[in-house]
Amino acid sequence: MSVMLEAARQIRLVPALQAKGAMIVAGGTLAVAELNYGQGADGTLIILDRLGLDRIAVVGKKATFGAMVTMAEIARDRRLKFLHPVCNSIGGPAVRAMATIGGNLFAPAPYGDMAASLLALDAEITIHDGKSAKKYPIEVFFRQRKKLERCLVVSVSFTLPASGSFRYSKAVRRKPVSASVVTIAALLPRRGGKVVGARIALGAMGSHAIRAYKAEAALEGRSLDSATIAAAAAQIAEDASPADDAYASAWYRRQVVPIHLARLLAA
Ligand SMILES: Cc1cc2nc3c(=O)[nH]c(=O)nc-3n(C[C@H](O)[C@H](O)[C@H](O)COP(=O)(O)OP(=O)(O)OC[C@H]3O[C@@H](n4cnc5c(N)ncnc54)[C@H](O)[C@@H]3O)c2cc1C
């Protein structure tokens, strides 16, 4: 199959190219493999390098990542130290140098570790459909992800978490990095020692990152003592629908996720 590269010069023109069957290639760590297997495009690839989507902005308490920002760039940014463990858990150095925020939002399970973290952080996704830019809460974005594959993700924004309130763990079969057995990202804001407004996101426990609502409810208004941690751990797989894959069975994922949550909450 012959492949044509189309370097997009304007954001608003990208969705029209997608509608004709062209495929966005950001870092290409997934898209190029798809292409090699003859999937995903009519032969035209859209390159986003010239659209200025590669910037990180931190203004006050708000961070905004252009869709082309890579894991390696975030891992070098001292303002974003809380996300460094997330970035450094994604692939090896060569993958991280290419892998983008935009691509991670579309990565199929068990990938999508950054997407799970952005879900815990209650991020907002800006999409361009060719006519205008629209903002979607990340949960709405995931619900509509299939449909939104024909749109351009422009950027991702979120409020920086209070110091120490963001926690992350990723269980893997092979150290130091591998695809996820289960990924947990948790935002645990506290008031007077009690958890208020917890958000727990799971990766590799569904077709995309999901919230663990029942476990969050078990934490609400409580201090992180051993009884509360046990109650949350007992609920953690309730909202999940993991799959079998080369890294773990669905059964195994359900067995280990309470253990990893308990460790993360007790840390
Ligand atoms: C060896 C290896 C190890 C990996 N390990 C991990 C891991 O540990 N954790 C993990 O989460 N992922 C992992 N991945 C998957 C992948 O590298 C990441 O998910 C990465 O963030 C995908 O980004 P990308 O820029 O390479 O996406 P691409 O491959 O360029 O694109 C992926 C999909 O997203 C679409 N897309 C990309 N950008 C946009 C945009 N701005 N708007 C609309 N659609 C867009 C593309 O059209 C394509 O369908 C791994 C991949 C490899 C090859």
mmCIF file of C-alpha atoms and ligand atoms in Angstrom:
data_model
loop_
_atom_site.group_PDB
_atom_site.id
_atom_site.type_symbol
_atom_site.label_atom_id
_atom_site.label_comp_id
_atom_site.label_asym_id
_atom_site.label_seq_id
_atom_site.Cartn_x
_atom_site.Cartn_y
_atom_site.Cartn_z
ATOM 1 C CA MET A 1 0.000 0.000 0.000
ATOM 2 C CA SER A 2 1.331 3.455 -0.834
ATOM 3 C CA VAL A 3 1.142 6.104 1.869
ATOM 4 C CA MET A 4 0.752 9.853 1.427
ATOM 5 C CA LEU A 5 1.732 12.279 4.156
ATOM 6 C CA GLU A 6 -0.375 15.398 4.544
ATOM 7 C CA ALA A 7 1.154 18.009 6.863
ATOM 8 C CA ALA A 8 -1.873 19.869 8.233
ATOM 9 C CA ARG A 9 -1.397 23.639 8.203
ATOM 10 C CA GLN A 10 -4.640 24.618 9.931
ATOM 11 C CA ILE A 11 -6.437 22.901 12.779
ATOM 12 C CA ARG A 12 -9.864 23.384 11.205
ATOM 13 C CA LEU A 13 -8.872 21.468 8.051
ATOM 14 C CA VAL A 14 -7.906 18.255 9.873
ATOM 15 C CA PRO A 15 -11.433 16.843 10.513
ATOM 16 C CA ALA A 16 -12.301 17.195 6.802
ATOM 17 C CA LEU A 17 -9.260 15.080 5.927
ATOM 18 C CA GLN A 18 -10.284 12.540 8.595
ATOM 19 C CA ALA A 19 -13.791 12.411 7.110
ATOM 20 C CA LYS A 20 -12.207 11.358 3.798
ATOM 21 C CA GLY A 21 -10.498 8.424 5.542
ATOM 22 C CA ALA A 22 -7.126 9.950 6.361
ATOM 23 C CA MET A 23 -5.629 9.046 9.750
ATOM 24 C CA ILE A 24 -3.857 11.301 12.229
ATOM 25 C CA VAL A 25 -0.380 10.126 13.125
ATOM 26 C CA ALA A 26 0.882 11.896 16.233
ATOM 27 C CA GLY A 27 3.854 10.066 17.771
ATOM 28 C CA GLY A 28 2.931 7.064 15.638
ATOM 29 C CA THR A 29 3.751 4.472 18.319
ATOM 30 C CA LEU A 30 0.350 2.830 17.758
ATOM 31 C CA ALA A 31 -0.797 4.324 14.458
ATOM 32 C CA VAL A 32 2.235 3.187 12.462
ATOM 33 C CA ALA A 33 1.805 -0.380 13.733
ATOM 34 C CA GLU A 34 -1.864 -0.238 12.669
ATOM 35 C CA LEU A 35 -0.767 0.964 9.269
ATOM 36 C CA ASN A 36 1.742 -1.864 8.960
ATOM 37 C CA TYR A 37 -1.131 -4.288 9.542
ATOM 38 C CA GLY A 38 -3.149 -2.564 6.824
ATOM 39 C CA GLN A 39 -5.627 -0.951 9.223
ATOM 40 C CA GLY A 40 -6.743 2.534 10.059
ATOM 41 C CA ALA A 41 -6.269 4.676 6.940
ATOM 42 C CA ASP A 42 -7.019 4.959 3.249
ATOM 43 C CA GLY A 43 -3.310 5.582 2.711
ATOM 44 C CA THR A 44 -3.236 9.242 3.756
ATOM 45 C CA LEU A 45 -1.635 10.148 7.055
ATOM 46 C CA ILE A 46 -2.153 13.528 8.692
ATOM 47 C CA ILE A 47 0.918 14.949 10.413
ATOM 48 C CA LEU A 48 0.223 17.516 13.139
ATOM 49 C CA ASP A 49 3.748 18.880 13.681
ATOM 50 C CA ARG A 50 3.085 22.344 12.234
ATOM 51 C CA LEU A 51 -0.002 23.204 14.270
ATOM 52 C CA GLY A 52 1.715 24.445 17.431
ATOM 53 C CA LEU A 53 0.134 21.689 19.536
ATOM 54 C CA ASP A 54 3.411 20.846 21.280
ATOM 55 C CA ARG A 55 3.275 23.365 24.137
ATOM 56 C CA ILE A 56 2.894 22.939 27.878
ATOM 57 C CA ALA A 57 1.373 25.924 29.695
ATOM 58 C CA VAL A 58 1.079 26.246 33.460
ATOM 59 C CA VAL A 59 -0.766 29.400 34.444
ATOM 60 C CA GLY A 60 -1.691 29.784 38.087
ATOM 61 C CA LYS A 61 -3.207 26.455 39.107
ATOM 62 C CA LYS A 62 -4.155 25.389 35.580
ATOM 63 C CA ALA A 63 -2.044 23.205 33.284
ATOM 64 C CA THR A 64 -2.716 22.856 29.559
ATOM 65 C CA PHE A 65 -0.986 20.349 27.295
ATOM 66 C CA GLY A 66 -1.177 20.614 23.531
ATOM 67 C CA ALA A 67 -2.170 17.255 22.050
ATOM 68 C CA MET A 68 1.331 16.743 20.591
ATOM 69 C CA VAL A 69 3.132 17.105 23.934
ATOM 70 C CA THR A 70 5.085 13.914 24.578
ATOM 71 C CA MET A 71 5.551 11.853 27.729
ATOM 72 C CA ALA A 72 9.281 12.686 27.650
ATOM 73 C CA GLU A 73 8.529 16.426 27.602
ATOM 74 C CA ILE A 74 6.224 16.176 30.613
ATOM 75 C CA ALA A 75 8.816 14.032 32.410
ATOM 76 C CA ARG A 76 11.358 16.861 31.961
ATOM 77 C CA ASP A 77 9.048 19.596 33.273
ATOM 78 C CA ARG A 78 9.765 20.395 36.933
ATOM 79 C CA ARG A 79 6.361 22.028 37.401
ATOM 80 C CA LEU A 80 4.725 18.666 36.734
ATOM 81 C CA LYS A 81 6.679 16.402 39.075
ATOM 82 C CA PHE A 82 3.542 14.605 40.231
ATOM 83 C CA LEU A 83 3.106 13.278 36.655
ATOM 84 C CA HIS A 84 6.687 12.059 36.246
ATOM 85 C CA PRO A 85 5.949 8.555 37.627
ATOM 86 C CA VAL A 86 3.084 8.291 35.122
ATOM 87 C CA CYS A 87 5.252 9.295 32.147
ATOM 88 C CA ASN A 88 8.131 7.102 33.246
ATOM 89 C CA SER A 89 5.836 4.069 33.464
ATOM 90 C CA ILE A 90 4.910 4.356 29.778
ATOM 91 C CA GLY A 91 7.050 2.259 27.416
ATOM 92 C CA GLY A 92 10.814 2.727 27.256
ATOM 93 C CA PRO A 93 12.699 5.962 26.496
ATOM 94 C CA ALA A 94 12.213 5.598 22.725
ATOM 95 C CA VAL A 95 8.430 5.231 23.103
ATOM 96 C CA ARG A 96 8.216 8.113 25.593
ATOM 97 C CA ALA A 97 10.095 10.404 23.205
ATOM 98 C CA MET A 98 7.330 9.903 20.625
ATOM 99 C CA ALA A 99 4.170 9.030 22.590
ATOM 100 C CA THR A 100 1.807 12.003 22.799
ATOM 101 C CA ILE A 101 -1.000 13.060 25.093
ATOM 102 C CA GLY A 102 -3.488 13.021 22.189
ATOM 103 C CA GLY A 103 -2.515 9.494 21.168
ATOM 104 C CA ASN A 104 -2.743 8.214 24.743
ATOM 105 C CA LEU A 105 -6.392 9.310 24.923
ATOM 106 C CA PHE A 106 -7.169 6.954 22.017
ATOM 107 C CA ALA A 107 -4.898 4.102 23.113
ATOM 108 C CA PRO A 108 -6.806 0.829 23.591
ATOM 109 C CA ALA A 109 -6.553 -1.092 26.888
ATOM 110 C CA PRO A 110 -4.240 -2.148 28.440
ATOM 111 C CA TYR A 111 -2.595 1.102 27.261
ATOM 112 C CA GLY A 112 -3.776 4.543 28.351
ATOM 113 C CA ASP A 113 -1.895 5.134 31.620
ATOM 114 C CA MET A 114 -1.775 8.899 31.105
ATOM 115 C CA ALA A 115 -5.446 8.855 30.108
ATOM 116 C CA ALA A 116 -6.285 7.202 33.461
ATOM 117 C CA SER A 117 -4.302 9.893 35.269
ATOM 118 C CA LEU A 118 -6.092 12.648 33.358
ATOM 119 C CA LEU A 119 -9.409 11.043 34.316
ATOM 120 C CA ALA A 120 -8.437 11.146 38.001
ATOM 121 C CA LEU A 121 -7.456 14.800 37.512
ATOM 122 C CA ASP A 122 -10.891 15.599 36.015
ATOM 123 C CA ALA A 123 -9.296 16.951 32.830
ATOM 124 C CA GLU A 124 -11.128 18.798 30.098
ATOM 125 C CA ILE A 125 -10.464 17.820 26.485
ATOM 126 C CA THR A 126 -10.645 20.413 23.702
ATOM 127 C CA ILE A 127 -11.733 18.951 20.378
ATOM 128 C CA HIS A 128 -12.015 20.605 16.964
ATOM 129 C CA ASP A 129 -14.663 19.213 14.629
ATOM 130 C CA GLY A 130 -13.731 21.390 11.652
ATOM 131 C CA LYS A 131 -16.246 24.102 12.487
ATOM 132 C CA SER A 132 -15.452 25.038 16.058
ATOM 133 C CA ALA A 133 -13.557 23.986 19.152
ATOM 134 C CA LYS A 134 -15.582 22.319 21.914
ATOM 135 C CA LYS A 135 -14.602 21.344 25.437
ATOM 136 C CA TYR A 136 -15.589 17.956 26.859
ATOM 137 C CA PRO A 137 -15.223 16.674 30.425
ATOM 138 C CA ILE A 138 -12.904 13.682 30.075
ATOM 139 C CA GLU A 139 -15.619 11.203 31.096
ATOM 140 C CA VAL A 140 -17.878 12.439 28.298
ATOM 141 C CA PHE A 141 -14.922 12.222 25.933
ATOM 142 C CA PHE A 142 -14.401 8.541 26.827
ATOM 143 C CA ARG A 143 -18.101 7.743 26.431
ATOM 144 C CA GLN A 144 -18.030 9.271 22.937
ATOM 145 C CA ARG A 145 -14.490 8.226 22.018
ATOM 146 C CA LYS A 146 -15.505 6.069 19.064
ATOM 147 C CA LYS A 147 -17.438 8.932 17.498
ATOM 148 C CA LEU A 148 -14.726 11.474 18.302
ATOM 149 C CA GLU A 149 -12.086 9.465 16.422
ATOM 150 C CA ARG A 150 -13.062 11.643 13.453
ATOM 151 C CA CYS A 151 -12.186 14.834 15.347
ATOM 152 C CA LEU A 152 -8.918 16.450 16.298
ATOM 153 C CA VAL A 153 -7.953 16.587 19.962
ATOM 154 C CA VAL A 154 -6.332 19.992 20.321
ATOM 155 C CA SER A 155 -5.436 20.138 24.010
ATOM 156 C CA VAL A 156 -6.036 18.835 27.519
ATOM 157 C CA SER A 157 -6.408 21.040 30.618
ATOM 158 C CA PHE A 158 -6.712 20.330 34.316
ATOM 159 C CA THR A 159 -6.319 21.983 37.688
ATOM 160 C CA LEU A 160 -3.008 21.153 39.351
ATOM 161 C CA PRO A 161 -3.647 18.900 42.359
ATOM 162 C CA ALA A 162 -2.792 20.042 45.872
ATOM 163 C CA SER A 163 0.626 18.822 46.939
ATOM 164 C CA GLY A 164 0.557 15.106 47.836
ATOM 165 C CA SER A 165 -3.066 14.592 46.767
ATOM 166 C CA PHE A 166 -2.305 12.710 43.525
ATOM 167 C CA ARG A 167 -1.164 9.092 43.725
ATOM 168 C CA TYR A 168 -0.328 6.613 40.978
ATOM 169 C CA SER A 169 0.517 2.961 40.724
ATOM 170 C CA LYS A 170 0.887 0.591 37.808
ATOM 171 C CA ALA A 171 1.234 -3.159 38.189
ATOM 172 C CA VAL A 172 3.268 -4.800 35.423
ATOM 173 C CA ARG A 173 4.480 -8.311 34.658
ATOM 174 C CA ARG A 174 7.983 -7.240 33.667
ATOM 175 C CA LYS A 175 10.033 -4.503 35.358
ATOM 176 C CA PRO A 176 10.844 -1.715 34.790
ATOM 177 C CA VAL A 177 8.082 -1.085 32.254
ATOM 178 C CA SER A 178 5.467 -3.058 30.408
ATOM 179 C CA ALA A 179 1.824 -2.720 29.480
ATOM 180 C CA SER A 180 -0.466 -2.536 32.454
ATOM 181 C CA VAL A 181 -1.943 -5.375 34.477
ATOM 182 C CA VAL A 182 -3.774 -2.656 36.363
ATOM 183 C CA THR A 183 -3.176 1.078 36.602
ATOM 184 C CA ILE A 184 -4.583 3.190 39.427
ATOM 185 C CA ALA A 185 -4.551 6.987 39.502
ATOM 186 C CA ALA A 186 -6.149 8.631 42.513
ATOM 187 C CA LEU A 187 -6.878 12.214 43.439
ATOM 188 C CA LEU A 188 -7.411 12.337 47.198
ATOM 189 C CA PRO A 189 -8.151 15.886 48.335
ATOM 190 C CA ARG A 190 -8.413 16.164 52.128
ATOM 191 C CA ARG A 191 -10.115 18.571 54.491
ATOM 192 C CA GLY A 192 -9.496 18.270 58.231
ATOM 193 C CA GLY A 193 -7.871 14.886 57.660
ATOM 194 C CA LYS A 194 -10.939 13.509 55.807
ATOM 195 C CA VAL A 195 -11.085 12.655 52.113
ATOM 196 C CA VAL A 196 -13.424 14.997 50.244
ATOM 197 C CA GLY A 197 -14.164 14.534 46.537
ATOM 198 C CA ALA A 198 -11.912 11.542 45.787
ATOM 199 C CA ARG A 199 -11.513 10.514 42.150
ATOM 200 C CA ILE A 200 -10.090 7.060 41.472
ATOM 201 C CA ALA A 201 -9.400 6.084 37.859
ATOM 202 C CA LEU A 202 -8.436 2.628 36.642
ATOM 203 C CA GLY A 203 -6.533 1.684 33.511
ATOM 204 C CA ALA A 204 -6.625 -1.827 31.953
ATOM 205 C CA MET A 205 -9.889 -2.510 33.806
ATOM 206 C CA GLY A 206 -12.179 -1.648 30.874
ATOM 207 C CA SER A 207 -11.921 -0.772 27.193
ATOM 208 C CA HIS A 208 -10.793 2.709 28.276
ATOM 209 C CA ALA A 209 -9.931 4.384 31.587
ATOM 210 C CA ILE A 210 -12.837 4.218 34.030
ATOM 211 C CA ARG A 211 -13.818 5.741 37.377
ATOM 212 C CA ALA A 212 -14.190 3.477 40.419
ATOM 213 C CA TYR A 213 -17.269 5.255 41.792
ATOM 214 C CA LYS A 214 -18.075 2.742 44.523
ATOM 215 C CA ALA A 215 -14.548 2.815 45.928
ATOM 216 C CA GLU A 216 -14.613 6.630 45.823
ATOM 217 C CA ALA A 217 -17.872 6.607 47.812
ATOM 218 C CA ALA A 218 -16.268 4.343 50.431
ATOM 219 C CA LEU A 219 -13.599 7.020 51.018
ATOM 220 C CA GLU A 220 -15.857 10.052 51.102
ATOM 221 C CA GLY A 221 -15.754 11.973 54.385
ATOM 222 C CA ARG A 222 -13.437 9.433 56.012
ATOM 223 C CA SER A 223 -9.831 9.422 57.114
ATOM 224 C CA LEU A 224 -7.538 6.970 55.356
ATOM 225 C CA ASP A 225 -7.417 4.438 58.183
ATOM 226 C CA SER A 226 -7.192 0.693 57.692
ATOM 227 C CA ALA A 227 -10.987 0.143 57.906
ATOM 228 C CA THR A 228 -11.661 2.782 55.231
ATOM 229 C CA ILE A 229 -8.915 1.418 52.999
ATOM 230 C CA ALA A 230 -10.329 -2.114 53.328
ATOM 231 C CA ALA A 231 -13.835 -0.843 52.494
ATOM 232 C CA ALA A 232 -12.593 0.971 49.366
ATOM 233 C CA ALA A 233 -10.495 -2.019 48.284
ATOM 234 C CA ALA A 234 -13.552 -4.282 48.579
ATOM 235 C CA GLN A 235 -15.402 -2.027 46.101
ATOM 236 C CA ILE A 236 -12.620 -1.240 43.644
ATOM 237 C CA ALA A 237 -13.499 -3.805 40.959
ATOM 238 C CA GLU A 238 -17.263 -3.190 41.140
ATOM 239 C CA ASP A 239 -17.381 -0.711 38.250
ATOM 240 C CA ALA A 240 -14.760 -2.557 36.166
ATOM 241 C CA SER A 241 -14.994 -4.855 33.145
ATOM 242 C CA PRO A 242 -11.419 -5.985 32.447
ATOM 243 C CA ALA A 243 -10.443 -8.179 29.506
ATOM 244 C CA ASP A 244 -8.105 -11.136 29.047
ATOM 245 C CA ASP A 245 -4.944 -10.249 27.150
ATOM 246 C CA ALA A 246 -1.302 -11.268 26.867
ATOM 247 C CA TYR A 247 -0.451 -9.488 30.138
ATOM 248 C CA ALA A 248 -3.159 -10.826 32.472
ATOM 249 C CA SER A 249 -6.543 -12.474 32.540
ATOM 250 C CA ALA A 250 -9.639 -10.534 33.535
ATOM 251 C CA TRP A 251 -9.888 -12.832 36.586
ATOM 252 C CA TYR A 252 -6.330 -11.999 37.679
ATOM 253 C CA ARG A 253 -6.903 -8.271 37.244
ATOM 254 C CA ARG A 254 -9.965 -8.462 39.504
ATOM 255 C CA GLN A 255 -7.954 -10.402 42.103
ATOM 256 C CA VAL A 256 -5.026 -7.983 42.289
ATOM 257 C CA VAL A 257 -6.664 -4.580 41.926
ATOM 258 C CA PRO A 258 -7.866 -4.453 45.599
ATOM 259 C CA ILE A 259 -4.333 -5.247 46.784
ATOM 260 C CA HIS A 260 -2.789 -2.489 44.677
ATOM 261 C CA LEU A 261 -5.428 0.026 45.756
ATOM 262 C CA ALA A 262 -4.875 -0.805 49.434
ATOM 263 C CA ARG A 263 -1.119 -0.316 49.017
ATOM 264 C CA LEU A 264 -1.612 2.970 47.192
ATOM 265 C CA LEU A 265 -3.994 4.356 49.815
ATOM 266 C CA ALA A 266 -1.788 3.242 52.705
ATOM 267 C CA ALA A 267 1.387 4.742 51.192
HETATM 268 C C1 LIG B 1 6.581 -0.812 22.856
HETATM 269 C C2 LIG B 1 5.384 0.024 23.284
HETATM 270 C C3 LIG B 1 5.121 0.179 24.634
HETATM 271 C C4 LIG B 1 4.030 0.940 25.050
HETATM 272 N N1 LIG B 1 3.799 1.062 26.383
HETATM 273 C C5 LIG B 1 2.756 1.815 26.806
HETATM 274 C C6 LIG B 1 2.501 1.957 28.191
HETATM 275 O O1 LIG B 1 3.209 1.414 29.051
HETATM 276 N N2 LIG B 1 1.443 2.722 28.561
HETATM 277 C C7 LIG B 1 0.636 3.355 27.649
HETATM 278 O O2 LIG B 1 -0.299 4.057 28.053
HETATM 279 N N3 LIG B 1 0.849 3.216 26.339
HETATM 280 C C8 LIG B 1 1.880 2.473 25.884
HETATM 281 N N4 LIG B 1 2.100 2.311 24.558
HETATM 282 C C9 LIG B 1 1.132 2.856 23.617
HETATM 283 C C10 LIG B 1 1.457 4.255 23.080
HETATM 284 O O3 LIG B 1 2.844 4.443 22.940
HETATM 285 C C11 LIG B 1 0.926 5.405 23.952
HETATM 286 O O4 LIG B 1 -0.404 5.154 24.324
HETATM 287 C C12 LIG B 1 1.038 6.754 23.251
HETATM 288 O O5 LIG B 1 0.692 7.799 24.150
HETATM 289 C C13 LIG B 1 0.209 6.880 21.984
HETATM 290 O O6 LIG B 1 0.510 8.152 21.448
HETATM 291 P P1 LIG B 1 1.038 8.357 19.950
HETATM 292 O O7 LIG B 1 1.307 9.807 19.812
HETATM 293 O O8 LIG B 1 2.128 7.459 19.606
HETATM 294 O O9 LIG B 1 -0.283 7.954 19.164
HETATM 295 P P2 LIG B 1 -0.399 7.538 17.624
HETATM 296 O O10 LIG B 1 0.102 6.161 17.459
HETATM 297 O O11 LIG B 1 0.155 8.591 16.755
HETATM 298 O O12 LIG B 1 -1.991 7.569 17.498
HETATM 299 C C14 LIG B 1 -2.812 6.661 18.210
HETATM 300 C C15 LIG B 1 -4.268 6.913 17.791
HETATM 301 O O13 LIG B 1 -4.696 8.176 18.261
HETATM 302 C C16 LIG B 1 -5.119 9.004 17.180
HETATM 303 N N5 LIG B 1 -4.654 10.356 17.511
HETATM 304 C C17 LIG B 1 -3.413 10.711 17.910
HETATM 305 N N6 LIG B 1 -3.376 12.021 18.207
HETATM 306 C C18 LIG B 1 -4.619 12.499 17.976
HETATM 307 C C19 LIG B 1 -5.221 13.796 18.096
HETATM 308 N N7 LIG B 1 -4.530 14.867 18.515
HETATM 309 N N8 LIG B 1 -6.535 13.925 17.784
HETATM 310 C C20 LIG B 1 -7.253 12.847 17.362
HETATM 311 N N9 LIG B 1 -6.743 11.606 17.224
HETATM 312 C C21 LIG B 1 -5.444 11.440 17.531
HETATM 313 C C22 LIG B 1 -4.441 8.420 15.939
HETATM 314 O O14 LIG B 1 -5.153 8.699 14.753
HETATM 315 C C23 LIG B 1 -4.457 6.933 16.268
HETATM 316 O O15 LIG B 1 -5.710 6.380 15.984
HETATM 317 C C24 LIG B 1 3.188 1.559 24.099
HETATM 318 C C25 LIG B 1 3.461 1.403 22.731
HETATM 319 C C26 LIG B 1 4.540 0.650 22.327
HETATM 320 C C27 LIG B 1 4.813 0.506 20.857
#
